[in-house]
Short mmCIF file of C-alpha atoms in Angstrom, two decimals:
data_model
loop_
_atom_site.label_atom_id
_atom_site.label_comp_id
_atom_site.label_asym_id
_atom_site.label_seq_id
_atom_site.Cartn_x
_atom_site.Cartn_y
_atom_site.Cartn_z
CA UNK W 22 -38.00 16.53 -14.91
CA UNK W 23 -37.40 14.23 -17.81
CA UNK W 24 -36.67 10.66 -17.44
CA UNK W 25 -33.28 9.89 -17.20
CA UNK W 26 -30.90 7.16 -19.65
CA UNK W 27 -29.12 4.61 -17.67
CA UNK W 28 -26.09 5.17 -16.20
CA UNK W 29 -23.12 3.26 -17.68
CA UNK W 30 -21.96 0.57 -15.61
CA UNK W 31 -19.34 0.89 -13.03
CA UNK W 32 -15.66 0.01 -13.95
CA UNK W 33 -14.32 -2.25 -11.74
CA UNK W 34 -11.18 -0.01 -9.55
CA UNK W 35 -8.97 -1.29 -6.11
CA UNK W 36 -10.52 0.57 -3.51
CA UNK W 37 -8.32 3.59 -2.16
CA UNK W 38 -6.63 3.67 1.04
CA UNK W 39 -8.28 6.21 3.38
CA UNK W 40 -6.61 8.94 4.63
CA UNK W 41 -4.19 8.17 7.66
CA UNK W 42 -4.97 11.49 8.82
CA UNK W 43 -9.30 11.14 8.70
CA UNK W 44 -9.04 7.53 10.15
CA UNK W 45 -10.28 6.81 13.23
CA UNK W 46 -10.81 4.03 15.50
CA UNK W 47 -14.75 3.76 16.50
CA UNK W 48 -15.18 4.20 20.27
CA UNK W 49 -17.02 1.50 22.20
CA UNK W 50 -20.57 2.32 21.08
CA UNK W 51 -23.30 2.07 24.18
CA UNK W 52 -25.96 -0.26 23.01
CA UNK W 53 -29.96 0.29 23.30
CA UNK W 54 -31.23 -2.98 23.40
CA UNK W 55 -34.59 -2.98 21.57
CA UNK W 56 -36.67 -6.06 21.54
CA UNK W 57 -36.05 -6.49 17.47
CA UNK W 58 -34.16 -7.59 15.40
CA UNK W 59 -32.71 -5.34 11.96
CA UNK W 60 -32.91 -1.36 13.25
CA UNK W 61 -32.21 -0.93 9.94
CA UNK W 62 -32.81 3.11 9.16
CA UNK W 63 -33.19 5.64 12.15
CA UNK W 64 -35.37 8.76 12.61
CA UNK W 65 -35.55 11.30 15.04
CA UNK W 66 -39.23 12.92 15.55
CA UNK W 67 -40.16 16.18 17.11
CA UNK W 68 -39.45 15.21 20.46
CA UNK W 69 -36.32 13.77 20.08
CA UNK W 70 -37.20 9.90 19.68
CA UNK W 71 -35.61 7.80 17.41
CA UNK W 72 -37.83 5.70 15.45
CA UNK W 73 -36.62 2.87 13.41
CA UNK W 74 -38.31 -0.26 11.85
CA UNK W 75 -37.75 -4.14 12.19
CA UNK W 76 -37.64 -7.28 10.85
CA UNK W 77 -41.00 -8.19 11.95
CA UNK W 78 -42.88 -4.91 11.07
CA UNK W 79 -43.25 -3.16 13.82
CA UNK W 80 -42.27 0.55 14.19
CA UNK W 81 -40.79 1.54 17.21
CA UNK W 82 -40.28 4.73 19.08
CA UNK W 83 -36.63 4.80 21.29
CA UNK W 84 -35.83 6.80 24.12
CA UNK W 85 -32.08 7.55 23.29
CA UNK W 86 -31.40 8.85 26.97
CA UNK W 87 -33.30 5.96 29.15
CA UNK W 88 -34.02 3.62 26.30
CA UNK W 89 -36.94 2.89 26.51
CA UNK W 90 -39.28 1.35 23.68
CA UNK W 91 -42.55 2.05 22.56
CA UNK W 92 -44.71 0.22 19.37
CA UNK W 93 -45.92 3.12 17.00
CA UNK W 94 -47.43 1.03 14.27
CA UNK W 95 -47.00 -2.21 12.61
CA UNK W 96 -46.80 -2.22 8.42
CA UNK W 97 -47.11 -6.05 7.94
CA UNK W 98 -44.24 -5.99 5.64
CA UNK W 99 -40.05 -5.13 6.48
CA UNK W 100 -39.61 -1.18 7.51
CA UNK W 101 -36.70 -0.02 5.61
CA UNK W 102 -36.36 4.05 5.59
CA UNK W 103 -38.01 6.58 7.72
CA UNK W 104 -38.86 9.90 7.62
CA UNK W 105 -40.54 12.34 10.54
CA UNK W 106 -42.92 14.50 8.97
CA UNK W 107 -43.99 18.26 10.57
CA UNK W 108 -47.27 17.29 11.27
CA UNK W 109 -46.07 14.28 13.48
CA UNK W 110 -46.90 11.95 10.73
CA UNK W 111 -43.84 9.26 9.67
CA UNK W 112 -43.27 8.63 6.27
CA UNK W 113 -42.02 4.45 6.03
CA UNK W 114 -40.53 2.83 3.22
CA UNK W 115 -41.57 -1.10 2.99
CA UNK W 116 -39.73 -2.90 0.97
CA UNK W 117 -42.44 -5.41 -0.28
CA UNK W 118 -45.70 -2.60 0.41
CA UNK W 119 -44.55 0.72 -1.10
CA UNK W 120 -44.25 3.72 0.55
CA UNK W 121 -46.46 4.41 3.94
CA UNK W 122 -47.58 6.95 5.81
CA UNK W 123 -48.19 5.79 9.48
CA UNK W 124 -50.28 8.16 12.34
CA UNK W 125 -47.93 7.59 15.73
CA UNK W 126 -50.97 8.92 17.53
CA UNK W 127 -53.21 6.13 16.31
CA UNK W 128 -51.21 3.37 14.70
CA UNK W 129 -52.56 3.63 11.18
CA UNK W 130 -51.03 2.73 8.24
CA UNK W 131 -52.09 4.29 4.76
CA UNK W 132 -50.17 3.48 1.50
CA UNK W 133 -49.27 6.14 -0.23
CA UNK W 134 -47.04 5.02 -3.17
CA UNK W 135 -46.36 1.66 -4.70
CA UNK W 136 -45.40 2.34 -8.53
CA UNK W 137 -43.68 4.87 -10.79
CA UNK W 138 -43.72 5.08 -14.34
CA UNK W 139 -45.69 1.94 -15.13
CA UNK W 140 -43.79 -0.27 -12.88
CA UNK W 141 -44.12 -1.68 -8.86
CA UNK W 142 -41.34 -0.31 -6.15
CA UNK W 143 -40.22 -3.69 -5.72
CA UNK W 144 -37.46 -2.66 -3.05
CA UNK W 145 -39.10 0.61 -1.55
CA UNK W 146 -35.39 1.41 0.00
CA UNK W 147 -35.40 5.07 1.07
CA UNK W 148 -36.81 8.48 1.19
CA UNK W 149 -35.83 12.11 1.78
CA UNK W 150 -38.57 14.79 1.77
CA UNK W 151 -37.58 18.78 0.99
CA UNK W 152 -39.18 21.53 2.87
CA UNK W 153 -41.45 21.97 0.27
CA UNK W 154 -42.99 18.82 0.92
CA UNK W 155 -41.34 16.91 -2.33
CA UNK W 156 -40.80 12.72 -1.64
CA UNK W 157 -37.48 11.39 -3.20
CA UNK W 158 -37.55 8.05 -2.60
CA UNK W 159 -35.16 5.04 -3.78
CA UNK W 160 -36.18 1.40 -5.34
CA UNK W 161 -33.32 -0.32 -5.14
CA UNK W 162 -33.75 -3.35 -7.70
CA UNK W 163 -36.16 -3.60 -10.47
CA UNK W 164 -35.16 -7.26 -10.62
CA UNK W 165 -34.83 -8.96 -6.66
CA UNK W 166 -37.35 -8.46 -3.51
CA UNK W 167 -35.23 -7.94 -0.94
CA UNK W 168 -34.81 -10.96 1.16
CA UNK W 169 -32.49 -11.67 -2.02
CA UNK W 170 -30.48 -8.39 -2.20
CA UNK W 171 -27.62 -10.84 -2.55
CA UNK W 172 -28.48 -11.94 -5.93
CA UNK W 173 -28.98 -8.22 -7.14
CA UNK W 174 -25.15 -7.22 -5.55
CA UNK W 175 -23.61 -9.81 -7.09
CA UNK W 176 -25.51 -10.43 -11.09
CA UNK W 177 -24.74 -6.34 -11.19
CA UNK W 178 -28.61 -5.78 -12.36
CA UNK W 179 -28.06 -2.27 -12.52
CA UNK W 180 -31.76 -1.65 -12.09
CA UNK W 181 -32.46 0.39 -9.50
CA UNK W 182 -33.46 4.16 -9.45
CA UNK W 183 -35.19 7.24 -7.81
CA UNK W 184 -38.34 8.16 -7.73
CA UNK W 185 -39.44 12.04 -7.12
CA UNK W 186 -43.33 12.42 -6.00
CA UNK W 187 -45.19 15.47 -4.98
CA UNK W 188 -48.51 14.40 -3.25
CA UNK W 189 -51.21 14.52 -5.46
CA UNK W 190 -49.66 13.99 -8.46
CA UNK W 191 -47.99 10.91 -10.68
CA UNK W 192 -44.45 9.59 -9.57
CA UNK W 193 -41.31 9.98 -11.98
CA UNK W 194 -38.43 8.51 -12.27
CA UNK W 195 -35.36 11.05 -12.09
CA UNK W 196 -32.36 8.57 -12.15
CA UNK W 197 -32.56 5.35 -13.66
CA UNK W 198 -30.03 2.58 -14.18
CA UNK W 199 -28.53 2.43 -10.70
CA UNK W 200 -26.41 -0.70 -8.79
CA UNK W 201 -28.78 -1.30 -6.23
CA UNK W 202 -30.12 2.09 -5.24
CA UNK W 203 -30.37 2.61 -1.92
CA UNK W 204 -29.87 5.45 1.00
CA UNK W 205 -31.13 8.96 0.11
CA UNK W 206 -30.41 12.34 1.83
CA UNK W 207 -30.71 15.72 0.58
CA UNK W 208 -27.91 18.71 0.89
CA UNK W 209 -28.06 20.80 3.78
CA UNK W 210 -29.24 23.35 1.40
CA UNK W 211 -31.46 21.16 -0.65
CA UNK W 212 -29.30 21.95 -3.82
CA UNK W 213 -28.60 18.29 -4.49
CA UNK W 214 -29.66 15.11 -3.50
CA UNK W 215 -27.35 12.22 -2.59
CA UNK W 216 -28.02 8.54 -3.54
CA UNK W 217 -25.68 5.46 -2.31
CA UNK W 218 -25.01 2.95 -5.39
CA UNK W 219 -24.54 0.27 -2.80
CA UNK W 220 -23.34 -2.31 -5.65
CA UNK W 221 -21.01 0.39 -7.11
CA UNK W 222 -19.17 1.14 -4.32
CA UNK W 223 -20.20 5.37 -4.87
CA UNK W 224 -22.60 8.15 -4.01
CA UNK W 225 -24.53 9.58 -6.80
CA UNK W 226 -25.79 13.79 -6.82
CA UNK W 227 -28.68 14.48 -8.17
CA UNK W 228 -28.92 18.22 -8.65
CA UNK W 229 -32.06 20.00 -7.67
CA UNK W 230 -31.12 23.69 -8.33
CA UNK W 231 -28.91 26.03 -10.13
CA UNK W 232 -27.90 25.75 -13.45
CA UNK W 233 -26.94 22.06 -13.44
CA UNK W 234 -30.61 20.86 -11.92
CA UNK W 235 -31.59 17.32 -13.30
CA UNK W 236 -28.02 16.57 -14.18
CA UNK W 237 -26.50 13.82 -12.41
CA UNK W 238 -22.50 13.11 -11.49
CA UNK W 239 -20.46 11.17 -8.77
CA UNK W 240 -20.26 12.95 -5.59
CA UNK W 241 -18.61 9.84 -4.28
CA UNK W 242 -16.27 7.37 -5.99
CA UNK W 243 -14.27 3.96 -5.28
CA UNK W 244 -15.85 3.91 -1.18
CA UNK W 245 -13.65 0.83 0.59
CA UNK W 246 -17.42 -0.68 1.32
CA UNK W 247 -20.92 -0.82 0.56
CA UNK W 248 -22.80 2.13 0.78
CA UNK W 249 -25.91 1.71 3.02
CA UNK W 250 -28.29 4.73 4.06
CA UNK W 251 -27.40 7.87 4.23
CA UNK W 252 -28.25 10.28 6.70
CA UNK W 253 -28.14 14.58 6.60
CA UNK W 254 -26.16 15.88 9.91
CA UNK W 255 -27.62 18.54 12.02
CA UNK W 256 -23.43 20.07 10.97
CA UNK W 257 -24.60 19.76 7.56
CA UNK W 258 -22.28 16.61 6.88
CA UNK W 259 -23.53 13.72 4.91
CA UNK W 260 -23.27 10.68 6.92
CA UNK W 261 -22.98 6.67 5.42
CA UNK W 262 -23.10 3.48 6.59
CA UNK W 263 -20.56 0.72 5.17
CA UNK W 264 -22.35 -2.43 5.78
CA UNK W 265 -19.17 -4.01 5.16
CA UNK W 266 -15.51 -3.79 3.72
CA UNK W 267 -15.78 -4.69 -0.16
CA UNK W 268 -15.13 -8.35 -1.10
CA UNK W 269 -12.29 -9.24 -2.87
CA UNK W 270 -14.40 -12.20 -4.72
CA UNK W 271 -17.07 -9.87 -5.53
CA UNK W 272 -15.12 -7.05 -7.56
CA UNK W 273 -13.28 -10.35 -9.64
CA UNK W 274 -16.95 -11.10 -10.19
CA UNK W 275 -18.51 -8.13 -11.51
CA UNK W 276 -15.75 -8.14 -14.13
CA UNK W 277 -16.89 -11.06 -15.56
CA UNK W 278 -19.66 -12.19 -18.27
CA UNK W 279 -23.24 -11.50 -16.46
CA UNK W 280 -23.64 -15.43 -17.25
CA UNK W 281 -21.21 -16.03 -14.75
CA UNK W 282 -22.68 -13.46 -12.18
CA UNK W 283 -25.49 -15.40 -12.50
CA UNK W 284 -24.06 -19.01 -11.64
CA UNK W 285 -22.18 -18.00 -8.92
CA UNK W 286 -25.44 -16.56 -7.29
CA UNK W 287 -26.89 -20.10 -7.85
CA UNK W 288 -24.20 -21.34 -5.30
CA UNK W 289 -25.31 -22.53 -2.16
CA UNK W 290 -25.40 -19.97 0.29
CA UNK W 291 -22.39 -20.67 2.40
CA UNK W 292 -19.76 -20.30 -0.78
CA UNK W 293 -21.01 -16.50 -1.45
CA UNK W 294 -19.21 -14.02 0.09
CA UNK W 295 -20.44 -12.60 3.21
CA UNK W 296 -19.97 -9.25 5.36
CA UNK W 297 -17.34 -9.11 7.51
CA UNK W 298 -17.92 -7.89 11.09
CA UNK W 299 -17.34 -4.60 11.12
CA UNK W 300 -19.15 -1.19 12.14
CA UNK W 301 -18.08 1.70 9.85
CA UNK W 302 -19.42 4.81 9.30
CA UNK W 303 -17.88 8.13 7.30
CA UNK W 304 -18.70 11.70 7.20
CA UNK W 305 -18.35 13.85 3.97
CA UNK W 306 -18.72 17.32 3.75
CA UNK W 307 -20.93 18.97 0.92
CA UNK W 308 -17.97 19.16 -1.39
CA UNK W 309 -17.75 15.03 -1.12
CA UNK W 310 -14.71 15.50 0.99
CA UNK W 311 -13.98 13.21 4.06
CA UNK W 312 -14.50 14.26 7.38
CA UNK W 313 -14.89 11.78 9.73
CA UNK W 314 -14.17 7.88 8.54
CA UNK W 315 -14.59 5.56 11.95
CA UNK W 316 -14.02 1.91 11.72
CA UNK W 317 -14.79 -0.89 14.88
CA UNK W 318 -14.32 -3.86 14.37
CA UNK W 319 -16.65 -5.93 16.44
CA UNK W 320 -18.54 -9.16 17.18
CA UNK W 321 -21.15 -7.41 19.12
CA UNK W 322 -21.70 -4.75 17.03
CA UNK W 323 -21.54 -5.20 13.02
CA UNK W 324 -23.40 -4.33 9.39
CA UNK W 325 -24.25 -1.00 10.57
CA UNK W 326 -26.64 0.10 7.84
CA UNK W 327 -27.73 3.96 9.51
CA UNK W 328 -25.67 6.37 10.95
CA UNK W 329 -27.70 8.96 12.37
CA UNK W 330 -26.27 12.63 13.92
CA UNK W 331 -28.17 14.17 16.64
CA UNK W 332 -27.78 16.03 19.81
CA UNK W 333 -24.17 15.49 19.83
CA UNK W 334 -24.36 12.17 19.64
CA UNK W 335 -24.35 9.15 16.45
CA UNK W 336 -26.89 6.68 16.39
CA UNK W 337 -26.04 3.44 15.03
CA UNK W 338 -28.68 1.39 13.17
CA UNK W 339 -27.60 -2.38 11.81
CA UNK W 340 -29.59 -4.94 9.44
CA UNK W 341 -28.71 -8.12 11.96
CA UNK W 342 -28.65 -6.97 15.33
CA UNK W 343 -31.39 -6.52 17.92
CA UNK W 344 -30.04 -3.22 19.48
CA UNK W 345 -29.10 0.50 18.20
CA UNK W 346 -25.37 1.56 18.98
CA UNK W 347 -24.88 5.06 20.34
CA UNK W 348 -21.68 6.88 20.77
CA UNK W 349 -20.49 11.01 21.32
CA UNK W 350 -19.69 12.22 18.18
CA UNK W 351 -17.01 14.45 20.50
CA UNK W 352 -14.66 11.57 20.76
CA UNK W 353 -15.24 9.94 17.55
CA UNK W 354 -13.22 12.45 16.26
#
């Protein structure tokens, strides 16, 4: 597949109003406290586990029934994405060591990927794997490591992309030119794959097959929040996280001079904008229409970056707290 042109930046639109009739309140999620702070993507493995990575390194196994926790492996860097392999093997995105692949049976930790096309995965984000054994996985700024993700949201960098590697052969890029590229998840059917544009408020396709393959377009636009990671549903939906509502100073910003982008991120800390405390997840079917769009808002509970489907049941995953949420999907409505 042939290296793709930038994309043009976003235009700066008000956010839409969702729905009345898709909106629903967020039951109170059941918490699974797990001795770590940032369960910031979620897995599910062969037996039913979650796995999930913190802030400290450490990859941990999660009983979603009795809760309880188990170290896997420890990467030395910050676990961002995961993905359960057939063999039992977990694929782990670090953002600072590349892309891993981690033995639950003995701990180890091989690096399998840390460059495409010339240049370092500086923010190894995500990954999505297809049946035939194809890695997509996303680098989500070409320009900040990721303890300042900040800086990349708000100077609009537009660097990020996806990468597409089949073991044993080079990486290539397949979309380029991206607002902070981020979650990853591949169609039911594998026809397309699905990237969140977290600093451009929309889902990207990707198309794998058919007569538009290697084509991109907008699967979806003008999202009320950031897009996080996404997630495939066992009922085929595509699910994504809104770390948070969009910022009213932010879209001003990004229609400004990149000059000024870049002294307002030179402000101290406490004047940027910050996420609000909210938990928000939606559900889109393969067409990019809404499903499911559940909103919380809650102190105990907030930046949900992962919303995983499985068993009946959504899995919550956040950047800041030290649990993962759970909920029935049957009365989320």
């Amino acid at each position: 597949m042939a290296h793709k042109p930038p994309i043009d930046p976003v235009v700066w639109r008000p956010p839409p109003r969702p729905r009345a009739d898709r909106r629903t309140t967020m039951p109170p999620p059941r918490l699974l406290p797990i001795g770590g702070e940032g369960p910031e993507h979620l897995a599910v493995d062969a037996s039913g586990h979650l796995l999930t990575g913190v802030a400290d390194g450490r990859i941990l196994r999660v009983d979603p029934a009795g809760g309880r926790v188990a170290e896997v492996a420890r990467t030395g860097g910050r676990p961002l994405g995961l993905h359960a392999l057939p063999d039992g093997r977990i694929l782990v995105c670090d953002a600072y060591r590349g892309l891993l692949r981690i033995d639950p049976s003995s701990g180890a930790v091989e690096t399998v990927l840390t460059e495409a096309a010339g240049e370092p995965l500086r923010v190894c984000s995500n990954v999505a794997v297809t049946r035939d054994g194809t890695v997509f996985v996303s680098d989500a700024s070409r320009r900040f490591p990721l303890h300042l993700w900040k800086g990349d949201l708000m100077e609009h960098s537009g660097t990020g992309r996806v990468v597409r590697w089949v073991p044993g052969s080079a990486a290539e890029v397949v979309l380029d030119g991206l607002q902070f590229a981020n979650g990853v998840c591949l169609a039911p059917d594998e026809s397309f794959l699905v990237v969140a544009e977290t600093g451009a408020y929309r889902l990207r396709r990707l198309w794998l097959t058919g007569p538009r393959a290697g084509t991109s377009d907008v699967f979806v636009d003008d999202l009320p929040g950031f897009p996080d990671n996404l997630t495939t549903g066992e009922s085929g939906l595509v699910w994504v996280a809104l770390a948070s509502a969009r910022d009213a100073m932010l879209d001003l910003l990004h229609r400004h001079h990149p000059f000024l982008r870049r002294a307002v991120w030179s402000l101290p800390t406490a004047l940027l904008p910050g996420a609000r405390r909210t938990a928000w997840v939606r559900g889109y079917d393969t067409q990019g229409r809404t499903v499911h769009d559940l909103r919380r808002r809650d102190r105990d509970y907030h930046m949900v970056t992962c919303a995983l489907e499985h068993d009946g049941r959504l899995h919550l995953g956040s950047l800041v707290k030290h649990a993962i949420a759970t909920l029935p999907l049957s009365r989320a409505g």
